[in-house]
């Protein structure tokens, strides 16, 4: 059972404010909720897009976003909440060079790389039905997961967001259970994330979407660990105040059940670990007592 008012969560590492085109939450609203919920740390990760057809293309400037987040960080530190300056960058191999140039010029505390339904992709709503018709599941999801693997291999990001959000784009033509039945389809992208030492985000927003499960599910998080993955992050991907940390305990639970004792984060320079609350951790089996 999850508890959307859990009070022992240390970090929400994926949040959108009114500096994203699809959110109208003032940054202080999240910080106030964090105080109320005892969540010590937040990463504000507004969208930056690189295709002029995407909504967050030049929506704000780096300077404006940095000023708003750093000012809020100063205001809220005294209340026991650390506000970090992150970003969610929409990745595609077509504009990888632009992402690289952006990150070379601008310094963030924490970077999320995301594959969304890019404008020429088969995953935009008007193309989905014809894309899935007569194709195998492997063919249907391949363009999406190929971009995810490339995002990891680019080495540009601390974490890869909402690993299998393609299940949202394909719903209801493809159901989460269809993907779960063929776990080998996601292995190459999971391996690319593990081998590049990138984090795998466990994004609880899927629990409020029709797919009804996190991006990715707990089973995929466990598979990631089996494949050598050692870094996970957690985020609610809030775009509204009432989505703040929403069912984020389920993300911590998935991390703990897979054997992760901490989540990976960054506060500027080197990666740091944030402990998963003990109640979510996998019980260590006690050594057998001599008779
Ligand atoms: Zn996203
Ligand atoms: Zn997001």
mmCIF file with all atom_site columns, N, CA and C in Angstrom, residues 4-76:
data_model
loop_
_atom_site.group_PDB
_atom_site.id
_atom_site.type_symbol
_atom_site.label_atom_id
_atom_site.label_alt_id
_atom_site.label_comp_id
_atom_site.label_asym_id
_atom_site.label_entity_id
_atom_site.label_seq_id
_atom_site.pdbx_PDB_ins_code
_atom_site.Cartn_x
_atom_site.Cartn_y
_atom_site.Cartn_z
_atom_site.occupancy
_atom_site.B_iso_or_equiv
_atom_site.pdbx_formal_charge
_atom_site.auth_seq_id
_atom_site.auth_comp_id
_atom_site.auth_asym_id
_atom_site.auth_atom_id
_atom_site.pdbx_PDB_model_num
ATOM 1   N N  . UNK A 1 4  ? 0.233  8.573  0.154   1.00 0.00 ? 4  UNK A N  1
ATOM 2   C CA . UNK A 1 4  ? 0.655  9.789  -0.539  1.00 0.00 ? 4  UNK A CA 1
ATOM 3   C C  . UNK A 1 4  ? 0.960  10.927 0.424   1.00 0.00 ? 4  UNK A C  1
ATOM 4   N N  . UNK A 1 5  ? 0.850  10.672 1.712   1.00 0.00 ? 5  UNK A N  1
ATOM 5   C CA . UNK A 1 5  ? 1.253  11.695 2.683   1.00 0.00 ? 5  UNK A CA 1
ATOM 6   C C  . UNK A 1 5  ? 2.468  11.248 3.486   1.00 0.00 ? 5  UNK A C  1
ATOM 7   N N  . UNK A 1 6  ? 3.197  10.280 2.996   1.00 0.00 ? 6  UNK A N  1
ATOM 8   C CA . UNK A 1 6  ? 4.360  9.763  3.733   1.00 0.00 ? 6  UNK A CA 1
ATOM 9   C C  . UNK A 1 6  ? 5.242  10.926 4.172   1.00 0.00 ? 6  UNK A C  1
ATOM 10  N N  . UNK A 1 7  ? 5.780  10.836 5.369   1.00 0.00 ? 7  UNK A N  1
ATOM 11  C CA . UNK A 1 7  ? 6.540  11.943 5.930   1.00 0.00 ? 7  UNK A CA 1
ATOM 12  C C  . UNK A 1 7  ? 8.016  11.622 6.129   1.00 0.00 ? 7  UNK A C  1
ATOM 13  N N  . UNK A 1 8  ? 8.464  10.519 5.522   1.00 0.00 ? 8  UNK A N  1
ATOM 14  C CA . UNK A 1 8  ? 9.859  10.138 5.761   1.00 0.00 ? 8  UNK A CA 1
ATOM 15  C C  . UNK A 1 8  ? 10.663 10.050 4.463   1.00 0.00 ? 8  UNK A C  1
ATOM 16  N N  . UNK A 1 9  ? 10.251 10.813 3.445   1.00 0.00 ? 9  UNK A N  1
ATOM 17  C CA . UNK A 1 9  ? 10.950 10.731 2.159   1.00 0.00 ? 9  UNK A CA 1
ATOM 18  C C  . UNK A 1 9  ? 11.993 11.852 2.087   1.00 0.00 ? 9  UNK A C  1
ATOM 19  N N  . UNK A 1 10 ? 13.221 11.532 1.739   1.00 0.00 ? 10 UNK A N  1
ATOM 20  C CA . UNK A 1 10 ? 14.273 12.558 1.806   1.00 0.00 ? 10 UNK A CA 1
ATOM 21  C C  . UNK A 1 10 ? 14.347 13.506 0.609   1.00 0.00 ? 10 UNK A C  1
ATOM 22  N N  . UNK A 1 11 ? 13.846 13.092 -0.549  1.00 0.00 ? 11 UNK A N  1
ATOM 23  C CA . UNK A 1 11 ? 14.168 13.828 -1.779  1.00 0.00 ? 11 UNK A CA 1
ATOM 24  C C  . UNK A 1 11 ? 13.103 13.590 -2.836  1.00 0.00 ? 11 UNK A C  1
ATOM 25  N N  . UNK A 1 12 ? 12.702 14.664 -3.537  1.00 0.00 ? 12 UNK A N  1
ATOM 26  C CA . UNK A 1 12 ? 11.924 14.538 -4.781  1.00 0.00 ? 12 UNK A CA 1
ATOM 27  C C  . UNK A 1 12 ? 12.772 15.203 -5.859  1.00 0.00 ? 12 UNK A C  1
ATOM 28  N N  . UNK A 1 13 ? 13.261 14.409 -6.797  1.00 0.00 ? 13 UNK A N  1
ATOM 29  C CA . UNK A 1 13 ? 14.271 14.898 -7.742  1.00 0.00 ? 13 UNK A CA 1
ATOM 30  C C  . UNK A 1 13 ? 13.723 15.179 -9.137  1.00 0.00 ? 13 UNK A C  1
ATOM 31  N N  . UNK A 1 14 ? 12.412 15.468 -9.253  1.00 0.00 ? 14 UNK A N  1
ATOM 32  C CA . UNK A 1 14 ? 11.860 15.784 -10.577 1.00 0.00 ? 14 UNK A CA 1
ATOM 33  C C  . UNK A 1 14 ? 10.585 16.601 -10.388 1.00 0.00 ? 14 UNK A C  1
ATOM 34  N N  . UNK A 1 15 ? 10.705 17.915 -10.577 1.00 0.00 ? 15 UNK A N  1
ATOM 35  C CA . UNK A 1 15 ? 9.566  18.816 -10.361 1.00 0.00 ? 15 UNK A CA 1
ATOM 36  C C  . UNK A 1 15 ? 9.563  19.958 -11.376 1.00 0.00 ? 15 UNK A C  1
ATOM 37  N N  . UNK A 1 16 ? 8.363  20.295 -11.841 1.00 0.00 ? 16 UNK A N  1
ATOM 38  C CA . UNK A 1 16 ? 8.193  21.402 -12.803 1.00 0.00 ? 16 UNK A CA 1
ATOM 39  C C  . UNK A 1 16 ? 7.465  22.571 -12.156 1.00 0.00 ? 16 UNK A C  1
ATOM 40  N N  . UNK A 1 17 ? 7.933  23.762 -12.468 1.00 0.00 ? 17 UNK A N  1
ATOM 41  C CA . UNK A 1 17 ? 7.301  24.981 -11.965 1.00 0.00 ? 17 UNK A CA 1
ATOM 42  C C  . UNK A 1 17 ? 6.730  25.776 -13.146 1.00 0.00 ? 17 UNK A C  1
ATOM 43  N N  . UNK A 1 18 ? 6.289  26.981 -12.842 1.00 0.00 ? 18 UNK A N  1
ATOM 44  C CA . UNK A 1 18 ? 5.747  27.833 -13.904 1.00 0.00 ? 18 UNK A CA 1
ATOM 45  C C  . UNK A 1 18 ? 6.826  28.300 -14.888 1.00 0.00 ? 18 UNK A C  1
ATOM 46  N N  . UNK A 1 19 ? 8.033  27.799 -14.728 1.00 0.00 ? 19 UNK A N  1
ATOM 47  C CA . UNK A 1 19 ? 9.061  28.049 -15.761 1.00 0.00 ? 19 UNK A CA 1
ATOM 48  C C  . UNK A 1 19 ? 9.045  26.949 -16.825 1.00 0.00 ? 19 UNK A C  1
ATOM 49  N N  . UNK A 1 20 ? 8.103  26.013 -16.694 1.00 0.00 ? 20 UNK A N  1
ATOM 50  C CA . UNK A 1 20 ? 7.848  25.026 -17.742 1.00 0.00 ? 20 UNK A CA 1
ATOM 51  C C  . UNK A 1 20 ? 6.512  25.374 -18.388 1.00 0.00 ? 20 UNK A C  1
ATOM 52  N N  . UNK A 1 21 ? 6.376  25.149 -19.705 1.00 0.00 ? 21 UNK A N  1
ATOM 53  C CA . UNK A 1 21 ? 5.127  25.545 -20.371 1.00 0.00 ? 21 UNK A CA 1
ATOM 54  C C  . UNK A 1 21 ? 3.916  24.729 -19.914 1.00 0.00 ? 21 UNK A C  1
ATOM 55  N N  . UNK A 1 22 ? 4.153  23.566 -19.331 1.00 0.00 ? 22 UNK A N  1
ATOM 56  C CA . UNK A 1 22 ? 3.030  22.706 -18.943 1.00 0.00 ? 22 UNK A CA 1
ATOM 57  C C  . UNK A 1 22 ? 2.789  22.687 -17.435 1.00 0.00 ? 22 UNK A C  1
ATOM 58  N N  . UNK A 1 23 ? 3.230  23.734 -16.738 1.00 0.00 ? 23 UNK A N  1
ATOM 59  C CA . UNK A 1 23 ? 3.014  23.806 -15.293 1.00 0.00 ? 23 UNK A CA 1
ATOM 60  C C  . UNK A 1 23 ? 2.768  25.256 -14.906 1.00 0.00 ? 23 UNK A C  1
ATOM 61  N N  . UNK A 1 24 ? 1.963  25.461 -13.866 1.00 0.00 ? 24 UNK A N  1
ATOM 62  C CA . UNK A 1 24 ? 1.797  26.843 -13.392 1.00 0.00 ? 24 UNK A CA 1
ATOM 63  C C  . UNK A 1 24 ? 2.087  26.950 -11.895 1.00 0.00 ? 24 UNK A C  1
ATOM 64  N N  . UNK A 1 25 ? 2.902  26.043 -11.375 1.00 0.00 ? 25 UNK A N  1
ATOM 65  C CA . UNK A 1 25 ? 3.182  26.035 -9.942  1.00 0.00 ? 25 UNK A CA 1
ATOM 66  C C  . UNK A 1 25 ? 4.321  27.001 -9.617  1.00 0.00 ? 25 UNK A C  1
ATOM 67  N N  . UNK A 1 26 ? 4.061  27.989 -8.746  1.00 0.00 ? 26 UNK A N  1
ATOM 68  C CA . UNK A 1 26 ? 5.182  28.829 -8.309  1.00 0.00 ? 26 UNK A CA 1
ATOM 69  C C  . UNK A 1 26 ? 6.120  28.001 -7.434  1.00 0.00 ? 26 UNK A C  1
ATOM 70  N N  . UNK A 1 27 ? 7.385  28.249 -7.556  1.00 0.00 ? 27 UNK A N  1
ATOM 71  C CA . UNK A 1 27 ? 8.370  27.406 -6.877  1.00 0.00 ? 27 UNK A CA 1
ATOM 72  C C  . UNK A 1 27 ? 8.131  27.346 -5.366  1.00 0.00 ? 27 UNK A C  1
ATOM 73  N N  . UNK A 1 28 ? 7.675  28.454 -4.782  1.00 0.00 ? 28 UNK A N  1
ATOM 74  C CA . UNK A 1 28 ? 7.455  28.468 -3.336  1.00 0.00 ? 28 UNK A CA 1
ATOM 75  C C  . UNK A 1 28 ? 6.374  27.480 -2.897  1.00 0.00 ? 28 UNK A C  1
ATOM 76  N N  . UNK A 1 29 ? 5.459  27.150 -3.791  1.00 0.00 ? 29 UNK A N  1
ATOM 77  C CA . UNK A 1 29 ? 4.401  26.201 -3.413  1.00 0.00 ? 29 UNK A CA 1
ATOM 78  C C  . UNK A 1 29 ? 5.010  24.838 -3.099  1.00 0.00 ? 29 UNK A C  1
ATOM 79  N N  . UNK A 1 30 ? 5.969  24.404 -3.931  1.00 0.00 ? 30 UNK A N  1
ATOM 80  C CA . UNK A 1 30 ? 6.614  23.112 -3.656  1.00 0.00 ? 30 UNK A CA 1
ATOM 81  C C  . UNK A 1 30 ? 7.427  23.174 -2.364  1.00 0.00 ? 30 UNK A C  1
ATOM 82  N N  . UNK A 1 31 ? 8.147  24.266 -2.184  1.00 0.00 ? 31 UNK A N  1
ATOM 83  C CA . UNK A 1 31 ? 8.999  24.369 -1.004  1.00 0.00 ? 31 UNK A CA 1
ATOM 84  C C  . UNK A 1 31 ? 8.152  24.344 0.267   1.00 0.00 ? 31 UNK A C  1
ATOM 85  N N  . UNK A 1 32 ? 6.997  25.032 0.222   1.00 0.00 ? 32 UNK A N  1
ATOM 86  C CA . UNK A 1 32 ? 6.114  25.038 1.395   1.00 0.00 ? 32 UNK A CA 1
ATOM 87  C C  . UNK A 1 32 ? 5.579  23.628 1.672   1.00 0.00 ? 32 UNK A C  1
ATOM 88  N N  . UNK A 1 33 ? 5.227  22.920 0.618   1.00 0.00 ? 33 UNK A N  1
ATOM 89  C CA . UNK A 1 33 ? 4.746  21.542 0.794   1.00 0.00 ? 33 UNK A CA 1
ATOM 90  C C  . UNK A 1 33 ? 5.853  20.647 1.342   1.00 0.00 ? 33 UNK A C  1
ATOM 91  N N  . UNK A 1 34 ? 7.079  20.907 0.897   1.00 0.00 ? 34 UNK A N  1
ATOM 92  C CA . UNK A 1 34 ? 8.206  20.108 1.389   1.00 0.00 ? 34 UNK A CA 1
ATOM 93  C C  . UNK A 1 34 ? 8.392  20.306 2.889   1.00 0.00 ? 34 UNK A C  1
ATOM 94  N N  . UNK A 1 35 ? 8.218  21.546 3.338   1.00 0.00 ? 35 UNK A N  1
ATOM 95  C CA . UNK A 1 35 ? 8.313  21.815 4.779   1.00 0.00 ? 35 UNK A CA 1
ATOM 96  C C  . UNK A 1 35 ? 7.231  21.010 5.503   1.00 0.00 ? 35 UNK A C  1
ATOM 97  N N  . UNK A 1 36 ? 6.015  21.088 4.969   1.00 0.00 ? 36 UNK A N  1
ATOM 98  C CA . UNK A 1 36 ? 4.878  20.398 5.588   1.00 0.00 ? 36 UNK A CA 1
ATOM 99  C C  . UNK A 1 36 ? 5.094  18.890 5.657   1.00 0.00 ? 36 UNK A C  1
ATOM 100 N N  . UNK A 1 37 ? 5.682  18.347 4.602   1.00 0.00 ? 37 UNK A N  1
ATOM 101 C CA . UNK A 1 37 ? 5.857  16.892 4.508   1.00 0.00 ? 37 UNK A CA 1
ATOM 102 C C  . UNK A 1 37 ? 7.199  16.403 5.053   1.00 0.00 ? 37 UNK A C  1
ATOM 103 N N  . UNK A 1 38 ? 8.042  17.323 5.493   1.00 0.00 ? 38 UNK A N  1
ATOM 104 C CA . UNK A 1 38 ? 9.341  16.901 6.021   1.00 0.00 ? 38 UNK A CA 1
ATOM 105 C C  . UNK A 1 38 ? 10.283 16.377 4.949   1.00 0.00 ? 38 UNK A C  1
ATOM 106 N N  . UNK A 1 39 ? 10.100 16.799 3.697   1.00 0.00 ? 39 UNK A N  1
ATOM 107 C CA . UNK A 1 39 ? 10.999 16.382 2.614   1.00 0.00 ? 39 UNK A CA 1
ATOM 108 C C  . UNK A 1 39 ? 12.129 17.411 2.547   1.00 0.00 ? 39 UNK A C  1
ATOM 109 N N  . UNK A 1 40 ? 13.339 16.943 2.791   1.00 0.00 ? 40 UNK A N  1
ATOM 110 C CA . UNK A 1 40 ? 14.449 17.873 3.022   1.00 0.00 ? 40 UNK A CA 1
ATOM 111 C C  . UNK A 1 40 ? 15.013 18.481 1.749   1.00 0.00 ? 40 UNK A C  1
ATOM 112 N N  . UNK A 1 41 ? 14.786 17.835 0.608   1.00 0.00 ? 41 UNK A N  1
ATOM 113 C CA . UNK A 1 41 ? 15.495 18.273 -0.596  1.00 0.00 ? 41 UNK A CA 1
ATOM 114 C C  . UNK A 1 41 ? 14.629 18.107 -1.844  1.00 0.00 ? 41 UNK A C  1
ATOM 115 N N  . UNK A 1 42 ? 14.713 19.099 -2.724  1.00 0.00 ? 42 UNK A N  1
ATOM 116 C CA . UNK A 1 42 ? 13.962 19.092 -3.983  1.00 0.00 ? 42 UNK A CA 1
ATOM 117 C C  . UNK A 1 42 ? 14.898 19.428 -5.120  1.00 0.00 ? 42 UNK A C  1
ATOM 118 N N  . UNK A 1 43 ? 14.636 18.862 -6.274  1.00 0.00 ? 43 UNK A N  1
ATOM 119 C CA . UNK A 1 43 ? 15.304 19.354 -7.479  1.00 0.00 ? 43 UNK A CA 1
ATOM 120 C C  . UNK A 1 43 ? 14.240 19.920 -8.401  1.00 0.00 ? 43 UNK A C  1
ATOM 121 N N  . UNK A 1 44 ? 14.400 21.182 -8.752  1.00 0.00 ? 44 UNK A N  1
ATOM 122 C CA . UNK A 1 44 ? 13.525 21.821 -9.733  1.00 0.00 ? 44 UNK A CA 1
ATOM 123 C C  . UNK A 1 44 ? 14.115 21.512 -11.106 1.00 0.00 ? 44 UNK A C  1
ATOM 124 N N  . UNK A 1 45 ? 13.318 20.830 -11.923 1.00 0.00 ? 45 UNK A N  1
ATOM 125 C CA . UNK A 1 45 ? 13.846 20.320 -13.202 1.00 0.00 ? 45 UNK A CA 1
ATOM 126 C C  . UNK A 1 45 ? 12.925 20.751 -14.342 1.00 0.00 ? 45 UNK A C  1
ATOM 127 N N  . UNK A 1 46 ? 12.892 22.065 -14.587 1.00 0.00 ? 46 UNK A N  1
ATOM 128 C CA . UNK A 1 46 ? 12.034 22.555 -15.662 1.00 0.00 ? 46 UNK A CA 1
ATOM 129 C C  . UNK A 1 46 ? 12.559 22.094 -17.018 1.00 0.00 ? 46 UNK A C  1
ATOM 130 N N  . UNK A 1 47 ? 11.634 22.092 -17.987 1.00 0.00 ? 47 UNK A N  1
ATOM 131 C CA . UNK A 1 47 ? 11.948 21.565 -19.319 1.00 0.00 ? 47 UNK A CA 1
ATOM 132 C C  . UNK A 1 47 ? 12.847 22.498 -20.117 1.00 0.00 ? 47 UNK A C  1
ATOM 133 N N  . UNK A 1 48 ? 13.797 21.896 -20.829 1.00 0.00 ? 48 UNK A N  1
ATOM 134 C CA . UNK A 1 48 ? 14.505 22.604 -21.892 1.00 0.00 ? 48 UNK A CA 1
ATOM 135 C C  . UNK A 1 48 ? 14.423 21.713 -23.132 1.00 0.00 ? 48 UNK A C  1
ATOM 136 N N  . UNK A 1 49 ? 13.835 22.251 -24.205 1.00 0.00 ? 49 UNK A N  1
ATOM 137 C CA . UNK A 1 49 ? 13.686 21.508 -25.459 1.00 0.00 ? 49 UNK A CA 1
ATOM 138 C C  . UNK A 1 49 ? 14.591 22.111 -26.525 1.00 0.00 ? 49 UNK A C  1
ATOM 139 N N  . UNK A 1 50 ? 14.904 21.311 -27.519 1.00 0.00 ? 50 UNK A N  1
ATOM 140 C CA . UNK A 1 50 ? 15.867 21.738 -28.545 1.00 0.00 ? 50 UNK A CA 1
ATOM 141 C C  . UNK A 1 50 ? 15.298 21.756 -29.951 1.00 0.00 ? 50 UNK A C  1
ATOM 142 N N  . UNK A 1 51 ? 14.065 21.239 -30.106 1.00 0.00 ? 51 UNK A N  1
ATOM 143 C CA . UNK A 1 51 ? 13.412 21.293 -31.412 1.00 0.00 ? 51 UNK A CA 1
ATOM 144 C C  . UNK A 1 51 ? 12.417 22.447 -31.344 1.00 0.00 ? 51 UNK A C  1
ATOM 145 N N  . UNK A 1 52 ? 12.479 23.328 -32.317 1.00 0.00 ? 52 UNK A N  1
ATOM 146 C CA . UNK A 1 52 ? 11.641 24.545 -32.284 1.00 0.00 ? 52 UNK A CA 1
ATOM 147 C C  . UNK A 1 52 ? 10.153 24.207 -32.254 1.00 0.00 ? 52 UNK A C  1
ATOM 148 N N  . UNK A 1 53 ? 9.789  22.970 -32.616 1.00 0.00 ? 53 UNK A N  1
ATOM 149 C CA . UNK A 1 53 ? 8.371  22.578 -32.583 1.00 0.00 ? 53 UNK A CA 1
ATOM 150 C C  . UNK A 1 53 ? 7.944  22.103 -31.201 1.00 0.00 ? 53 UNK A C  1
ATOM 151 N N  . UNK A 1 54 ? 8.903  21.909 -30.287 1.00 0.00 ? 54 UNK A N  1
ATOM 152 C CA . UNK A 1 54 ? 8.570  21.422 -28.946 1.00 0.00 ? 54 UNK A CA 1
ATOM 153 C C  . UNK A 1 54 ? 8.241  22.597 -28.025 1.00 0.00 ? 54 UNK A C  1
ATOM 154 N N  . UNK A 1 55 ? 7.340  22.365 -27.055 1.00 0.00 ? 55 UNK A N  1
ATOM 155 C CA . UNK A 1 55 ? 6.786  23.488 -26.281 1.00 0.00 ? 55 UNK A CA 1
ATOM 156 C C  . UNK A 1 55 ? 7.786  24.259 -25.416 1.00 0.00 ? 55 UNK A C  1
ATOM 157 N N  . UNK A 1 56 ? 8.838  23.603 -24.948 1.00 0.00 ? 56 UNK A N  1
ATOM 158 C CA . UNK A 1 56 ? 9.754  24.329 -24.054 1.00 0.00 ? 56 UNK A CA 1
ATOM 159 C C  . UNK A 1 56 ? 10.953 24.907 -24.800 1.00 0.00 ? 56 UNK A C  1
ATOM 160 N N  . UNK A 1 57 ? 10.854 24.954 -26.122 1.00 0.00 ? 57 UNK A N  1
ATOM 161 C CA . UNK A 1 57 ? 11.939 25.540 -26.911 1.00 0.00 ? 57 UNK A CA 1
ATOM 162 C C  . UNK A 1 57 ? 11.990 27.052 -26.650 1.00 0.00 ? 57 UNK A C  1
ATOM 163 N N  . UNK A 1 58 ? 13.096 27.505 -26.089 1.00 0.00 ? 58 UNK A N  1
ATOM 164 C CA . UNK A 1 58 ? 13.272 28.924 -25.742 1.00 0.00 ? 58 UNK A CA 1
ATOM 165 C C  . UNK A 1 58 ? 12.114 29.489 -24.921 1.00 0.00 ? 58 UNK A C  1
ATOM 166 N N  . UNK A 1 59 ? 11.504 28.645 -24.096 1.00 0.00 ? 59 UNK A N  1
ATOM 167 C CA . UNK A 1 59 ? 10.383 29.108 -23.271 1.00 0.00 ? 59 UNK A CA 1
ATOM 168 C C  . UNK A 1 59 ? 10.859 30.052 -22.171 1.00 0.00 ? 59 UNK A C  1
ATOM 169 N N  . UNK A 1 60 ? 12.030 29.729 -21.608 1.00 0.00 ? 60 UNK A N  1
ATOM 170 C CA . UNK A 1 60 ? 12.645 30.622 -20.617 1.00 0.00 ? 60 UNK A CA 1
ATOM 171 C C  . UNK A 1 60 ? 14.130 30.685 -20.965 1.00 0.00 ? 60 UNK A C  1
ATOM 172 N N  . UNK A 1 61 ? 14.842 31.510 -20.227 1.00 0.00 ? 61 UNK A N  1
ATOM 173 C CA . UNK A 1 61 ? 16.288 31.525 -20.415 1.00 0.00 ? 61 UNK A CA 1
ATOM 174 C C  . UNK A 1 61 ? 16.941 30.822 -19.226 1.00 0.00 ? 61 UNK A C  1
ATOM 175 N N  . UNK A 1 62 ? 18.159 30.370 -19.449 1.00 0.00 ? 62 UNK A N  1
ATOM 176 C CA . UNK A 1 62 ? 18.923 29.760 -18.356 1.00 0.00 ? 62 UNK A CA 1
ATOM 177 C C  . UNK A 1 62 ? 19.030 30.748 -17.202 1.00 0.00 ? 62 UNK A C  1
ATOM 178 N N  . UNK A 1 63 ? 19.346 31.996 -17.516 1.00 0.00 ? 63 UNK A N  1
ATOM 179 C CA . UNK A 1 63 ? 19.571 33.000 -16.463 1.00 0.00 ? 63 UNK A CA 1
ATOM 180 C C  . UNK A 1 63 ? 18.319 33.195 -15.610 1.00 0.00 ? 63 UNK A C  1
ATOM 181 N N  . UNK A 1 64 ? 17.150 33.238 -16.248 1.00 0.00 ? 64 UNK A N  1
ATOM 182 C CA . UNK A 1 64 ? 15.903 33.413 -15.489 1.00 0.00 ? 64 UNK A CA 1
ATOM 183 C C  . UNK A 1 64 ? 15.640 32.215 -14.591 1.00 0.00 ? 64 UNK A C  1
ATOM 184 N N  . UNK A 1 65 ? 15.814 31.019 -15.162 1.00 0.00 ? 65 UNK A N  1
ATOM 185 C CA . UNK A 1 65 ? 15.549 29.820 -14.354 1.00 0.00 ? 65 UNK A CA 1
ATOM 186 C C  . UNK A 1 65 ? 16.516 29.747 -13.187 1.00 0.00 ? 65 UNK A C  1
ATOM 187 N N  . UNK A 1 66 ? 17.776 30.032 -13.456 1.00 0.00 ? 66 UNK A N  1
ATOM 188 C CA . UNK A 1 66 ? 18.762 29.927 -12.378 1.00 0.00 ? 66 UNK A CA 1
ATOM 189 C C  . UNK A 1 66 ? 18.463 30.937 -11.265 1.00 0.00 ? 66 UNK A C  1
ATOM 190 N N  . UNK A 1 67 ? 18.117 32.141 -11.646 1.00 0.00 ? 67 UNK A N  1
ATOM 191 C CA . UNK A 1 67 ? 17.846 33.181 -10.652 1.00 0.00 ? 67 UNK A CA 1
ATOM 192 C C  . UNK A 1 67 ? 16.663 32.794 -9.764  1.00 0.00 ? 67 UNK A C  1
ATOM 193 N N  . UNK A 1 68 ? 15.579 32.323 -10.387 1.00 0.00 ? 68 UNK A N  1
ATOM 194 C CA . UNK A 1 68 ? 14.384 31.967 -9.612  1.00 0.00 ? 68 UNK A CA 1
ATOM 195 C C  . UNK A 1 68 ? 14.689 30.827 -8.635  1.00 0.00 ? 68 UNK A C  1
ATOM 196 N N  . UNK A 1 69 ? 15.423 29.819 -9.111  1.00 0.00 ? 69 UNK A N  1
ATOM 197 C CA . UNK A 1 69 ? 15.688 28.660 -8.247  1.00 0.00 ? 69 UNK A CA 1
ATOM 198 C C  . UNK A 1 69 ? 16.683 29.020 -7.147  1.00 0.00 ? 69 UNK A C  1
ATOM 199 N N  . UNK A 1 70 ? 17.731 29.733 -7.506  1.00 0.00 ? 70 UNK A N  1
ATOM 200 C CA . UNK A 1 70 ? 18.725 30.088 -6.474  1.00 0.00 ? 70 UNK A CA 1
ATOM 201 C C  . UNK A 1 70 ? 18.131 31.041 -5.432  1.00 0.00 ? 70 UNK A C  1
ATOM 202 N N  . UNK A 1 71 ? 17.281 31.959 -5.876  1.00 0.00 ? 71 UNK A N  1
ATOM 203 C CA . UNK A 1 71 ? 16.633 32.865 -4.910  1.00 0.00 ? 71 UNK A CA 1
ATOM 204 C C  . UNK A 1 71 ? 15.743 32.071 -3.960  1.00 0.00 ? 71 UNK A C  1
ATOM 205 N N  . UNK A 1 72 ? 14.990 31.118 -4.518  1.00 0.00 ? 72 UNK A N  1
ATOM 206 C CA . UNK A 1 72 ? 14.116 30.301 -3.667  1.00 0.00 ? 72 UNK A CA 1
ATOM 207 C C  . UNK A 1 72 ? 14.965 29.471 -2.701  1.00 0.00 ? 72 UNK A C  1
ATOM 208 N N  . UNK A 1 73 ? 16.086 28.956 -3.192  1.00 0.00 ? 73 UNK A N  1
ATOM 209 C CA . UNK A 1 73 ? 16.963 28.145 -2.331  1.00 0.00 ? 73 UNK A CA 1
ATOM 210 C C  . UNK A 1 73 ? 17.393 28.961 -1.118  1.00 0.00 ? 73 UNK A C  1
ATOM 211 N N  . UNK A 1 74 ? 17.709 30.223 -1.362  1.00 0.00 ? 74 UNK A N  1
ATOM 212 C CA . UNK A 1 74 ? 18.115 31.090 -0.244  1.00 0.00 ? 74 UNK A CA 1
ATOM 213 C C  . UNK A 1 74 ? 16.977 31.306 0.744   1.00 0.00 ? 74 UNK A C  1
ATOM 214 N N  . UNK A 1 75 ? 15.781 31.555 0.195   1.00 0.00 ? 75 UNK A N  1
ATOM 215 C CA . UNK A 1 75 ? 14.626 31.804 1.071   1.00 0.00 ? 75 UNK A CA 1
ATOM 216 C C  . UNK A 1 75 ? 14.271 30.591 1.919   1.00 0.00 ? 75 UNK A C  1
ATOM 217 N N  . UNK A 1 76 ? 14.409 29.380 1.352   1.00 0.00 ? 76 UNK A N  1
ATOM 218 C CA . UNK A 1 76 ? 13.879 28.191 2.022   1.00 0.00 ? 76 UNK A CA 1
ATOM 219 C C  . UNK A 1 76 ? 14.905 27.436 2.848   1.00 0.00 ? 76 UNK A C  1
#
